[in-house]
Short mmCIF file of C-alpha atoms in Angstrom, two decimals:
data_model
loop_
_atom_site.label_atom_id
_atom_site.label_comp_id
_atom_site.label_asym_id
_atom_site.label_seq_id
_atom_site.Cartn_x
_atom_site.Cartn_y
_atom_site.Cartn_z
CA UNK A 1444 44.36 -24.01 -20.59
CA UNK A 1445 44.40 -20.74 -22.79
CA UNK A 1446 47.02 -18.23 -22.09
CA UNK A 1447 44.22 -15.53 -21.72
CA UNK A 1448 42.77 -17.45 -18.60
CA UNK A 1449 46.15 -18.08 -17.35
CA UNK A 1450 46.85 -14.25 -17.39
CA UNK A 1451 43.35 -13.23 -15.94
CA UNK A 1452 41.73 -16.00 -13.61
CA UNK A 1453 43.31 -18.00 -10.70
CA UNK A 1454 41.57 -21.04 -11.18
CA UNK A 1455 41.12 -24.79 -10.04
CA UNK A 1456 40.85 -27.83 -12.15
CA UNK A 1457 37.76 -29.05 -10.49
CA UNK A 1458 36.28 -25.51 -10.09
CA UNK A 1459 32.63 -24.77 -9.40
CA UNK A 1460 31.12 -21.93 -7.36
CA UNK A 1461 29.82 -22.13 -4.31
CA UNK A 1462 26.18 -23.40 -4.16
CA UNK A 1463 25.53 -21.69 -0.97
CA UNK A 1464 25.83 -18.26 -2.57
CA UNK A 1465 24.67 -19.26 -6.14
CA UNK A 1466 21.39 -21.29 -5.14
CA UNK A 1467 19.54 -18.02 -3.92
CA UNK A 1468 21.42 -15.11 -5.93
CA UNK A 1469 21.17 -12.82 -3.06
CA UNK A 1470 23.78 -10.10 -3.52
CA UNK A 1471 26.31 -9.99 -0.44
CA UNK A 1472 26.89 -6.32 -0.22
CA UNK A 1473 23.22 -4.65 -1.06
CA UNK A 1474 21.30 -7.68 -0.48
CA UNK A 1475 19.55 -6.95 -3.94
CA UNK A 1476 18.35 -9.90 -6.22
CA UNK A 1477 18.65 -7.80 -9.44
CA UNK A 1478 21.74 -8.39 -12.09
CA UNK A 1479 23.57 -11.05 -10.05
CA UNK A 1480 27.29 -11.61 -11.23
CA UNK A 1481 29.53 -14.31 -9.69
CA UNK A 1482 33.15 -14.13 -9.16
CA UNK A 1483 34.86 -16.86 -10.89
CA UNK A 1484 37.82 -16.65 -8.26
CA UNK A 1485 35.93 -16.70 -5.03
CA UNK A 1486 32.31 -17.57 -6.09
CA UNK A 1487 31.08 -14.32 -4.44
CA UNK A 1488 28.05 -12.88 -5.87
CA UNK A 1489 27.37 -9.14 -6.31
CA UNK A 1490 25.23 -6.85 -8.20
CA UNK A 1491 26.32 -5.49 -11.88
CA UNK A 1492 27.27 -2.11 -12.81
CA UNK A 1493 23.85 -0.89 -13.78
CA UNK A 1494 22.43 -1.54 -10.27
CA UNK A 1495 24.93 -0.59 -7.50
CA UNK A 1496 28.02 -1.72 -9.19
CA UNK A 1497 29.49 -3.91 -6.25
CA UNK A 1498 30.71 -6.69 -8.66
CA UNK A 1499 33.11 -3.69 -10.21
CA UNK A 1500 33.90 -2.65 -6.75
CA UNK A 1501 34.80 -6.14 -5.65
CA UNK A 1502 37.36 -6.51 -8.56
CA UNK A 1503 38.75 -2.97 -7.97
CA UNK A 1504 39.10 -3.81 -4.02
CA UNK A 1505 41.10 -6.72 -5.04
CA UNK A 1506 43.81 -4.84 -7.03
CA UNK A 1507 44.74 -3.10 -4.00
CA UNK A 1508 48.43 -3.93 -3.50
CA UNK A 1509 49.21 -6.45 -0.82
CA UNK A 1510 51.62 -5.17 2.10
CA UNK A 1511 52.89 -8.44 2.82
CA UNK A 1512 56.77 -9.37 1.99
CA UNK A 1513 56.26 -11.50 -0.79
CA UNK A 1514 53.15 -12.46 -2.52
CA UNK A 1515 52.69 -16.34 -3.73
CA UNK A 1516 51.79 -17.09 -7.08
CA UNK A 1517 48.25 -18.08 -6.29
CA UNK A 1518 47.97 -14.40 -4.70
CA UNK A 1519 49.22 -12.89 -7.90
CA UNK A 1520 46.89 -14.55 -10.13
CA UNK A 1521 43.84 -14.28 -7.68
CA UNK A 1522 42.83 -11.02 -8.78
CA UNK A 1523 39.02 -11.50 -9.14
CA UNK A 1524 39.16 -10.29 -12.64
CA UNK A 1525 36.55 -12.54 -14.35
CA UNK A 1526 32.77 -13.01 -13.40
CA UNK A 1527 29.89 -14.30 -14.94
CA UNK A 1528 26.23 -13.02 -15.36
CA UNK A 1529 23.89 -15.42 -13.33
CA UNK A 1530 21.15 -14.69 -15.49
CA UNK A 1531 22.57 -14.78 -19.20
CA UNK A 1532 25.68 -16.95 -18.17
CA UNK A 1533 28.00 -14.41 -20.26
CA UNK A 1534 31.52 -13.99 -19.20
CA UNK A 1535 33.09 -10.53 -18.58
CA UNK A 1536 36.55 -9.26 -17.97
CA UNK A 1537 37.19 -6.17 -15.70
CA UNK A 1538 40.78 -6.15 -16.58
CA UNK A 1539 39.88 -5.94 -20.50
CA UNK A 1540 36.84 -4.05 -19.84
CA UNK A 1541 35.02 -6.40 -22.61
CA UNK A 1542 32.94 -9.79 -22.44
CA UNK A 1543 34.70 -13.00 -22.73
CA UNK A 1544 34.00 -15.56 -25.30
CA UNK A 1545 36.69 -18.08 -25.18
CA UNK A 1546 36.98 -20.97 -22.84
CA UNK A 1547 39.72 -22.75 -21.08
CA UNK A 1548 41.14 -26.08 -22.66
CA UNK A 1549 39.12 -27.84 -19.94
CA UNK A 1550 35.98 -26.21 -20.68
CA UNK A 1551 35.81 -24.71 -17.30
CA UNK A 1552 33.62 -22.07 -17.86
CA UNK A 1553 31.35 -24.03 -19.48
CA UNK A 1554 30.94 -26.36 -16.53
CA UNK A 1555 30.21 -23.11 -14.50
CA UNK A 1556 27.36 -22.37 -16.86
CA UNK A 1557 25.90 -26.04 -16.56
CA UNK A 1558 26.42 -25.90 -12.69
CA UNK A 1559 24.31 -22.75 -12.41
CA UNK A 1560 21.53 -24.05 -14.97
CA UNK A 1561 21.35 -27.02 -12.69
CA UNK A 1562 20.98 -24.96 -9.75
CA UNK A 1563 18.20 -22.95 -11.57
CA UNK A 1564 16.44 -26.09 -12.63
CA UNK A 1565 16.63 -27.63 -9.17
CA UNK A 1566 13.91 -27.70 -6.68
CA UNK A 1567 15.73 -25.34 -4.80
CA UNK A 1568 14.77 -22.82 -6.91
CA UNK A 1569 11.08 -23.18 -6.06
CA UNK A 1570 11.30 -20.49 -3.23
CA UNK A 1571 13.31 -18.29 -5.21
CA UNK A 1572 10.61 -17.99 -7.63
CA UNK A 1573 7.69 -17.43 -5.08
CA UNK A 1574 10.02 -14.48 -3.80
CA UNK A 1575 10.64 -13.12 -7.25
CA UNK A 1576 6.52 -13.58 -7.78
CA UNK A 1577 6.12 -11.46 -4.44
CA UNK A 1578 8.45 -8.89 -5.61
CA UNK A 1579 6.94 -8.62 -9.24
CA UNK A 1580 3.84 -8.02 -7.71
CA UNK A 1581 4.92 -5.38 -5.64
CA UNK A 1582 6.73 -3.84 -8.44
CA UNK A 1583 3.65 -4.14 -10.77
CA UNK A 1584 1.48 -1.90 -7.95
CA UNK A 1585 4.13 0.65 -8.36
CA UNK A 1586 3.61 0.69 -12.00
CA UNK A 1587 -0.37 0.93 -12.17
CA UNK A 1588 -1.67 4.30 -13.29
CA UNK A 1589 -5.25 5.41 -13.78
CA UNK A 1590 -6.59 5.78 -17.26
CA UNK A 1591 -10.32 7.10 -18.07
CA UNK A 1592 -10.99 6.41 -14.26
CA UNK A 1593 -9.89 2.71 -14.38
CA UNK A 1594 -6.35 1.14 -13.15
CA UNK A 1595 -4.38 -0.15 -15.57
CA UNK A 1596 -0.45 -1.47 -16.02
CA UNK A 1597 2.42 -0.18 -17.97
CA UNK A 1598 3.31 -3.40 -19.82
CA UNK A 1599 6.33 -1.93 -21.63
CA UNK A 1600 9.79 -3.44 -20.88
CA UNK A 1601 13.04 -1.46 -21.17
CA UNK A 1602 16.53 -2.54 -22.59
CA UNK A 1603 19.47 -2.40 -20.84
CA UNK A 1604 22.44 -0.58 -21.78
CA UNK A 1605 25.43 -2.82 -22.53
CA UNK A 1606 27.78 0.36 -22.65
CA UNK A 1607 26.89 3.06 -24.96
CA UNK A 1608 24.25 1.07 -26.95
CA UNK A 1609 21.30 3.55 -26.44
CA UNK A 1610 21.73 4.00 -30.36
CA UNK A 1611 20.51 0.27 -30.64
CA UNK A 1612 17.89 0.29 -27.77
CA UNK A 1613 16.11 3.24 -29.21
CA UNK A 1614 15.73 2.00 -32.83
CA UNK A 1615 14.63 -1.55 -31.23
CA UNK A 1616 11.94 0.03 -29.29
CA UNK A 1617 10.78 2.10 -32.06
CA UNK A 1618 10.60 -0.98 -34.49
CA UNK A 1619 8.70 -2.94 -31.74
CA UNK A 1620 6.16 -0.66 -31.87
CA UNK A 1621 5.43 -0.68 -35.51
CA UNK A 1622 2.70 -3.48 -35.21
CA UNK A 1623 2.51 -5.29 -38.54
CA UNK A 1624 6.73 -5.42 -38.88
CA UNK A 1625 6.83 -6.67 -34.91
CA UNK A 1626 4.11 -9.20 -35.39
CA UNK A 1627 5.52 -10.78 -38.25
CA UNK A 1628 8.73 -11.61 -36.39
CA UNK A 1629 6.97 -12.50 -33.22
CA UNK A 1630 5.04 -15.25 -35.47
CA UNK A 1631 8.28 -16.62 -37.03
CA UNK A 1632 9.12 -20.10 -35.62
CA UNK A 1633 11.87 -20.54 -33.17
CA UNK A 1634 15.38 -21.69 -34.72
CA UNK A 1635 15.95 -24.35 -32.37
CA UNK A 1636 12.90 -26.30 -30.68
CA UNK A 1637 14.79 -27.88 -27.83
CA UNK A 1638 13.37 -30.55 -25.39
CA UNK A 1639 14.38 -33.09 -22.92
CA UNK A 1640 17.16 -31.83 -20.63
CA UNK A 1641 17.55 -28.68 -22.38
CA UNK A 1642 13.96 -27.66 -22.43
CA UNK A 1643 13.17 -24.02 -20.85
CA UNK A 1644 17.19 -23.38 -20.45
CA UNK A 1645 18.72 -20.22 -21.93
CA UNK A 1646 20.94 -20.18 -24.88
CA UNK A 1647 24.26 -18.58 -24.92
CA UNK A 1648 27.07 -18.45 -27.51
CA UNK A 1649 30.68 -19.85 -27.10
CA UNK A 1650 33.47 -19.65 -29.51
CA UNK A 1651 32.87 -23.21 -30.53
CA UNK A 1652 29.61 -22.44 -32.06
CA UNK A 1653 31.38 -20.52 -34.69
CA UNK A 1654 30.25 -17.65 -36.88
CA UNK A 1655 27.86 -19.55 -39.20
CA UNK A 1656 25.58 -20.58 -36.58
CA UNK A 1657 24.33 -16.95 -35.27
CA UNK A 1658 20.81 -15.62 -36.77
CA UNK A 1659 19.98 -11.97 -36.66
CA UNK A 1660 16.51 -12.77 -37.38
CA UNK A 1661 16.25 -15.24 -34.49
CA UNK A 1662 17.74 -13.00 -31.81
CA UNK A 1663 15.93 -10.12 -33.50
CA UNK A 1664 12.34 -12.06 -32.87
CA UNK A 1665 13.65 -13.00 -29.42
CA UNK A 1666 14.03 -9.36 -28.25
CA UNK A 1667 10.88 -8.33 -29.83
CA UNK A 1668 8.82 -11.06 -28.20
CA UNK A 1669 10.39 -10.05 -24.74
CA UNK A 1670 9.61 -6.26 -24.87
CA UNK A 1671 5.80 -6.54 -24.50
CA UNK A 1672 5.08 -9.30 -22.36
CA UNK A 1673 4.97 -7.09 -19.19
CA UNK A 1674 8.27 -7.82 -17.62
CA UNK A 1675 8.64 -5.53 -14.67
CA UNK A 1676 12.64 -5.93 -15.17
CA UNK A 1677 14.67 -4.60 -18.15
CA UNK A 1678 15.57 -6.93 -20.80
CA UNK A 1679 19.03 -7.36 -21.83
CA UNK A 1680 19.84 -7.65 -25.74
CA UNK A 1681 23.11 -9.15 -25.00
CA UNK A 1682 22.70 -12.04 -27.47
CA UNK A 1683 21.29 -9.61 -30.21
CA UNK A 1684 24.44 -7.62 -29.80
CA UNK A 1685 26.66 -10.49 -29.99
CA UNK A 1686 24.95 -11.08 -33.49
CA UNK A 1687 25.17 -7.70 -34.12
CA UNK A 1688 29.10 -7.86 -33.38
CA UNK A 1689 29.34 -10.87 -35.50
CA UNK A 1690 27.96 -9.74 -38.77
CA UNK A 1691 28.46 -5.91 -38.52
CA UNK A 1692 31.85 -4.94 -37.71
CA UNK A 1693 31.40 -1.35 -37.64
CA UNK A 1694 29.44 -1.95 -34.55
CA UNK A 1695 32.12 -3.65 -32.42
CA UNK A 1696 33.17 -2.03 -29.34
CA UNK A 1697 31.49 0.32 -26.77
CA UNK A 1698 31.60 3.54 -28.54
CA UNK A 1699 28.73 5.47 -29.28
CA UNK A 1700 27.22 4.81 -32.73
CA UNK A 1701 24.74 6.35 -35.19
CA UNK A 1702 21.46 5.24 -34.66
CA UNK A 1703 20.23 5.88 -37.98
CA UNK A 1704 23.33 4.30 -39.59
CA UNK A 1705 22.75 1.14 -37.14
CA UNK A 1706 18.82 0.98 -38.41
CA UNK A 1707 20.08 0.95 -41.90
CA UNK A 1708 22.51 -1.71 -41.43
CA UNK A 1709 19.84 -3.63 -39.08
CA UNK A 1710 16.95 -3.51 -41.91
CA UNK A 1711 19.68 -4.50 -44.49
CA UNK A 1712 21.15 -7.54 -42.77
CA UNK A 1713 17.48 -8.78 -41.79
CA UNK A 1714 16.37 -8.31 -45.52
CA UNK A 1715 19.39 -10.66 -46.60
CA UNK A 1716 18.81 -13.19 -44.21
CA UNK A 1717 15.04 -13.36 -44.82
CA UNK A 1718 15.77 -14.18 -48.33
CA UNK A 1719 16.85 -17.43 -47.32
CA UNK A 1720 15.32 -20.46 -45.77
CA UNK A 1721 14.67 -20.59 -41.88
CA UNK A 1722 14.48 -23.60 -40.03
CA UNK A 1723 12.94 -25.30 -42.92
CA UNK A 1724 10.74 -22.93 -43.84
CA UNK A 1725 10.88 -20.48 -46.89
CA UNK A 1726 10.79 -16.75 -46.11
CA UNK A 1727 8.94 -16.30 -49.19
CA UNK A 1728 6.35 -18.58 -48.30
CA UNK A 1729 5.59 -17.30 -45.07
CA UNK A 1730 5.54 -13.83 -46.67
CA UNK A 1731 2.82 -15.06 -49.10
CA UNK A 1732 0.83 -16.42 -46.30
CA UNK A 1733 0.52 -13.03 -44.71
CA UNK A 1734 -2.56 -11.47 -46.62
CA UNK A 1735 -2.07 -8.16 -45.44
CA UNK A 1736 1.33 -7.81 -47.69
CA UNK A 1737 0.04 -8.24 -50.92
CA UNK A 1738 2.38 -8.33 -53.94
CA UNK A 1739 1.27 -4.76 -55.03
CA UNK A 1740 3.02 -3.58 -51.79
CA UNK A 1741 6.33 -5.24 -52.35
CA UNK A 1742 9.16 -3.13 -53.03
CA UNK A 1743 12.36 -5.45 -54.62
CA UNK A 1744 15.82 -4.82 -53.24
CA UNK A 1745 18.78 -6.88 -54.37
CA UNK A 1746 16.20 -9.01 -56.33
CA UNK A 1747 13.94 -10.23 -53.81
CA UNK A 1748 11.06 -8.84 -51.58
CA UNK A 1749 10.92 -9.68 -47.87
CA UNK A 1750 8.69 -8.19 -44.81
CA UNK A 1751 11.24 -5.75 -44.72
CA UNK A 1752 10.94 -4.34 -48.25
CA UNK A 1753 7.22 -5.00 -48.05
CA UNK A 1754 6.83 -2.53 -44.94
CA UNK A 1755 9.60 -0.28 -45.57
CA UNK A 1756 10.35 -0.20 -49.03
CA UNK A 1757 9.23 2.55 -51.48
CA UNK A 1758 10.66 3.77 -54.85
CA UNK A 1759 11.88 7.22 -56.02
CA UNK A 1760 11.79 8.60 -59.53
CA UNK A 1761 15.21 10.43 -60.08
CA UNK A 1762 14.96 12.95 -62.88
CA UNK A 1763 17.99 14.57 -64.65
CA UNK A 1764 17.90 16.94 -67.33
CA UNK A 1765 20.86 18.39 -69.26
CA UNK A 1766 20.67 22.25 -69.23
CA UNK A 1767 22.76 22.34 -72.73
CA UNK A 1768 20.72 19.94 -74.78
CA UNK A 1769 17.44 19.39 -72.73
CA UNK A 1770 17.92 15.67 -72.64
CA UNK A 1771 16.28 13.98 -69.88
CA UNK A 1772 17.21 10.97 -67.88
CA UNK A 1773 14.88 8.76 -65.54
CA UNK A 1774 15.87 6.40 -62.84
CA UNK A 1775 13.91 4.50 -60.39
CA UNK A 1776 15.59 3.74 -56.88
CA UNK A 1777 14.22 1.81 -54.38
CA UNK A 1778 14.52 3.31 -50.76
CA UNK A 1779 13.84 1.84 -47.25
CA UNK A 1780 13.92 5.33 -45.72
CA UNK A 1781 14.27 9.05 -46.80
CA UNK A 1782 17.34 11.20 -45.70
CA UNK A 1783 15.94 14.98 -45.58
CA UNK A 1784 18.33 18.11 -45.23
CA UNK A 1785 17.39 20.86 -43.03
CA UNK A 1786 17.13 24.02 -44.74
CA UNK A 1787 19.98 26.45 -44.29
CA UNK A 1788 17.53 29.37 -43.46
CA UNK A 1789 16.30 27.51 -40.44
CA UNK A 1790 19.89 26.23 -39.00
CA UNK A 1791 19.64 29.08 -36.02
CA UNK A 1792 16.16 28.50 -34.84
CA UNK A 1793 17.04 25.78 -31.75
CA UNK A 1794 13.62 25.75 -30.17
CA UNK A 1795 9.91 26.05 -30.84
CA UNK A 1796 9.23 29.23 -29.13
CA UNK A 1797 12.24 31.28 -30.19
CA UNK A 1798 11.25 34.24 -31.71
CA UNK A 1799 13.74 34.71 -34.54
CA UNK A 1800 11.94 33.97 -37.97
CA UNK A 1801 9.64 31.05 -38.66
CA UNK A 1802 9.89 27.44 -37.29
CA UNK A 1803 11.15 24.60 -39.83
CA UNK A 1804 8.39 22.23 -40.27
CA UNK A 1805 8.91 18.60 -42.03
CA UNK A 1806 6.90 20.04 -45.00
CA UNK A 1807 9.88 22.24 -45.44
CA UNK A 1808 12.34 19.30 -45.29
CA UNK A 1809 10.26 17.25 -47.69
CA UNK A 1810 10.04 20.26 -49.99
CA UNK A 1811 13.58 20.65 -49.90
CA UNK A 1812 14.02 17.03 -51.02
CA UNK A 1813 11.62 16.86 -53.81
CA UNK A 1814 12.33 20.44 -55.25
CA UNK A 1815 13.88 21.26 -58.57
CA UNK A 1816 17.79 21.38 -57.93
CA UNK A 1817 20.68 22.89 -59.84
CA UNK A 1818 23.73 20.39 -59.44
CA UNK A 1819 27.13 22.35 -58.71
CA UNK A 1820 30.33 21.87 -60.74
CA UNK A 1821 31.35 18.88 -58.51
CA UNK A 1822 28.20 17.15 -59.76
CA UNK A 1823 28.32 17.43 -63.32
CA UNK A 1824 25.92 14.95 -65.21
CA UNK A 1825 27.48 12.79 -68.32
CA UNK A 1826 25.03 13.57 -70.50
CA UNK A 1827 24.77 10.64 -73.13
CA UNK A 1828 23.76 12.97 -76.22
CA UNK A 1829 26.46 15.84 -75.66
CA UNK A 1830 29.21 13.18 -74.91
CA UNK A 1831 30.39 15.07 -71.96
CA UNK A 1832 29.84 16.36 -68.55
CA UNK A 1833 27.15 19.04 -68.47
CA UNK A 1834 25.60 21.44 -66.12
CA UNK A 1835 22.28 19.74 -65.27
CA UNK A 1836 19.12 20.00 -62.83
CA UNK A 1837 17.91 17.15 -60.64
CA UNK A 1838 14.40 16.77 -59.09
CA UNK A 1839 13.12 13.82 -57.01
CA UNK A 1840 9.54 12.27 -57.01
CA UNK A 1841 7.88 9.17 -55.00
CA UNK A 1842 6.61 7.08 -57.31
CA UNK A 1843 5.45 4.51 -54.65
CA UNK A 1844 4.93 5.36 -50.89
CA UNK A 1845 5.84 2.44 -48.47
CA UNK A 1846 3.23 1.44 -45.70
CA UNK A 1847 5.89 2.47 -42.96
CA UNK A 1848 7.62 6.02 -43.92
CA UNK A 1849 10.65 6.25 -42.25
CA UNK A 1850 12.18 9.95 -42.42
CA UNK A 1851 15.77 10.67 -41.22
CA UNK A 1852 16.73 14.29 -40.71
CA UNK A 1853 20.22 15.15 -41.35
CA UNK A 1854 21.32 16.48 -37.92
CA UNK A 1855 25.00 15.70 -38.29
CA UNK A 1856 27.18 17.33 -41.32
CA UNK A 1857 31.00 17.07 -41.85
CA UNK A 1858 32.98 20.39 -41.68
CA UNK A 1859 36.77 20.40 -42.25
CA UNK A 1860 37.64 18.70 -39.33
CA UNK A 1861 35.00 17.24 -37.25
CA UNK A 1862 31.20 16.50 -37.71
CA UNK A 1863 28.45 19.10 -36.10
CA UNK A 1864 24.88 18.82 -34.95
CA UNK A 1865 22.33 20.88 -36.67
CA UNK A 1866 20.23 21.26 -33.45
CA UNK A 1867 17.38 22.99 -35.15
CA UNK A 1868 13.72 22.19 -33.92
CA UNK A 1869 11.56 20.69 -36.73
CA UNK A 1870 7.97 20.89 -36.34
CA UNK A 1871 6.32 17.41 -37.14
CA UNK A 1872 2.47 16.47 -36.86
CA UNK A 1873 1.37 13.52 -34.94
CA UNK A 1874 -1.44 12.55 -37.24
CA UNK A 1875 -2.36 13.14 -40.93
CA UNK A 1876 1.18 13.56 -42.61
CA UNK A 1877 -0.17 14.17 -46.21
CA UNK A 1878 2.13 12.82 -48.87
CA UNK A 1879 0.32 13.29 -52.04
CA UNK A 1880 1.72 16.30 -53.27
CA UNK A 1881 4.98 14.71 -53.40
CA UNK A 1882 4.00 11.84 -55.45
CA UNK A 1883 4.65 11.37 -59.23
CA UNK A 1884 1.21 10.24 -60.17
CA UNK A 1885 -1.06 11.56 -57.29
CA UNK A 1886 -4.22 10.77 -59.26
CA UNK A 1887 -3.29 6.81 -58.90
CA UNK A 1888 -3.56 6.71 -55.18
CA UNK A 1889 -6.26 7.19 -52.73
CA UNK A 1890 -6.77 10.05 -50.45
CA UNK A 1891 -6.22 7.56 -47.42
CA UNK A 1892 -3.31 5.90 -48.94
CA UNK A 1893 -1.11 9.21 -48.72
CA UNK A 1894 -1.93 10.11 -45.23
CA UNK A 1895 0.18 8.77 -42.30
CA UNK A 1896 0.19 8.73 -38.78
CA UNK A 1897 3.46 8.75 -36.22
CA UNK A 1898 4.31 5.70 -34.69
CA UNK A 1899 7.79 6.48 -33.43
CA UNK A 1900 10.55 9.09 -32.86
CA UNK A 1901 14.25 8.41 -32.08
CA UNK A 1902 15.55 11.78 -30.66
CA UNK A 1903 19.63 12.10 -30.08
CA UNK A 1904 20.55 14.34 -26.75
CA UNK A 1905 23.89 15.96 -27.10
CA UNK A 1906 26.38 17.94 -29.26
CA UNK A 1907 28.14 15.15 -31.53
CA UNK A 1908 27.21 11.77 -33.26
CA UNK A 1909 29.99 10.09 -31.35
CA UNK A 1910 28.69 11.32 -28.10
CA UNK A 1911 25.27 12.28 -26.61
CA UNK A 1912 22.53 9.86 -25.67
CA UNK A 1913 19.50 8.48 -27.64
CA UNK A 1914 15.96 7.75 -26.41
CA UNK A 1915 12.95 7.14 -28.26
CA UNK A 1916 8.90 7.97 -28.00
CA UNK A 1917 6.50 5.43 -29.19
CA UNK A 1918 2.74 4.98 -29.20
CA UNK A 1919 1.21 1.62 -28.34
CA UNK A 1920 -2.49 1.25 -27.77
CA UNK A 1921 -3.42 4.70 -27.80
CA UNK A 1922 -0.74 5.75 -25.27
CA UNK A 1923 2.81 7.49 -25.53
CA UNK A 1924 5.63 5.92 -23.87
CA UNK A 1925 9.14 7.23 -23.61
CA UNK A 1926 11.87 4.74 -23.87
CA UNK A 1927 15.05 5.60 -21.99
CA UNK A 1928 17.30 2.41 -21.90
CA UNK A 1929 15.96 0.22 -19.17
CA UNK A 1930 13.49 3.03 -18.03
CA UNK A 1931 9.91 3.11 -19.49
CA UNK A 1932 7.64 6.10 -18.58
CA UNK A 1933 4.08 7.35 -19.75
CA UNK A 1934 4.11 10.62 -21.45
CA UNK A 1935 1.75 12.69 -23.49
CA UNK A 1936 1.55 14.37 -27.00
CA UNK A 1937 2.57 17.62 -25.92
CA UNK A 1938 5.75 16.32 -25.03
CA UNK A 1939 6.34 14.36 -27.76
CA UNK A 1940 5.91 17.22 -30.28
CA UNK A 1941 8.50 19.32 -28.69
CA UNK A 1942 11.24 16.72 -29.23
CA UNK A 1943 13.84 17.63 -31.69
CA UNK A 1944 13.27 14.42 -33.68
CA UNK A 1945 16.34 12.50 -35.42
CA UNK A 1946 14.38 9.69 -37.02
CA UNK A 1947 10.53 9.93 -37.57
CA UNK A 1948 8.42 6.66 -38.17
CA UNK A 1949 4.83 6.90 -39.95
CA UNK A 1950 2.70 4.58 -40.75
CA UNK A 1951 0.10 4.43 -43.39
CA UNK A 1952 -3.41 5.30 -42.39
CA UNK A 1953 -5.74 2.75 -42.74
CA UNK A 1954 -9.10 3.69 -41.65
CA UNK A 1955 -10.84 7.08 -42.02
CA UNK A 1956 -10.32 9.58 -39.15
CA UNK A 1957 -11.09 13.07 -38.83
CA UNK A 1958 -7.46 14.91 -38.37
CA UNK A 1959 -5.89 17.70 -39.52
CA UNK A 1960 -3.34 17.22 -42.53
CA UNK A 1961 0.20 18.66 -42.33
#
């Protein structure tokens, strides 16, 4: 028995949870069937903290000191600390306030998981499935809406917040609404094609599997597949978050993180994993089979092209001119997104309707990014002709536009002691963002290739990068949705354009449409 479980979990060598409670997953306090968690001490089943929080209350009530003269060793250890999610089979410790990965020496946690799986696959679950179907139908009726006189259903699925994971949820929902990117992953073959006794069962991670068996691409694929299947309950990206913890140490823990930083790490690691083989199939061969991602659209980063660079990849030309001798230096840099400063003259403009001066627009931010700039004393350029650092000017040109243009507005800036947020409202177009004037050779690009339409927006609510909350707006089949963790609501264009955007995803326009340009 591991020392951790000796300290946190009272156990019996032949422990299995009570089938009477677990077979129906009916919660003992609120009688709900949402988010059931089983206590590994007494096998009682309660709802999770994102429903009514009765599982946590069960643990807290067990911590009340006993008034008896002397507690037995069994009573001391029976603190109802560890519980298991009956849906995903993950284990959580309330004392540590963290998920548990390790098992006991006798594999008791694994035995509980197997017991739960056997219950779920048994004939006794038929009644539960029937009841769930009735609940889904009644829930579906509440999510019907009128569109053009006909009744339709909201098919979007929310993402459960696992503890300050709104930054991840907002990015995942945005990427799931970039059709070409999302479809590529959903069409990939599964990593593990299970059969026989394991068919249809959920997967879960244990420490014995080791770090080498996790696949970010596979868990990302599973998450995207789950988001638009019309499920009426929020999907828990727990397995994906587990992989994120494994391969991205910066995002371990449950503190708030920067959504843009997470997006860059996610795309970079997807790109790296896609460069190798996947379930016996070369990623490059899959990419070549997709006719919509032609070679001319590929942007190589780190030596190879993947769907990440084929869709998000563009190329910048960086021109530096020495002000002393006039020597010009040119360098081409690939990019997956552009980070734009909000011009200082607009920093105090916090809302669109504020009367103090003009409204900052996305064009102002793009112009500030591409305008000629004189480098200050701290950024002197090493001129190879002068053989010394000299004053110089710098200018960016876009040499190649990506299929999906990701624009990041720099809302967080470091001061002497802390990181402040620039809360300026930036006006952005829903359609017809024209990028032609920022191209190095605009004459080589057709008019439609320079027009972009908005697909998704990530918004940060709050005052600081380490606090606040992230949500996302995205369009799907002509309708706009607002994604706020597990809650998904229909919204309209007027609401979207009023948002204080943090990250904007623009998709290259494929067909002509009458719209205004930026």
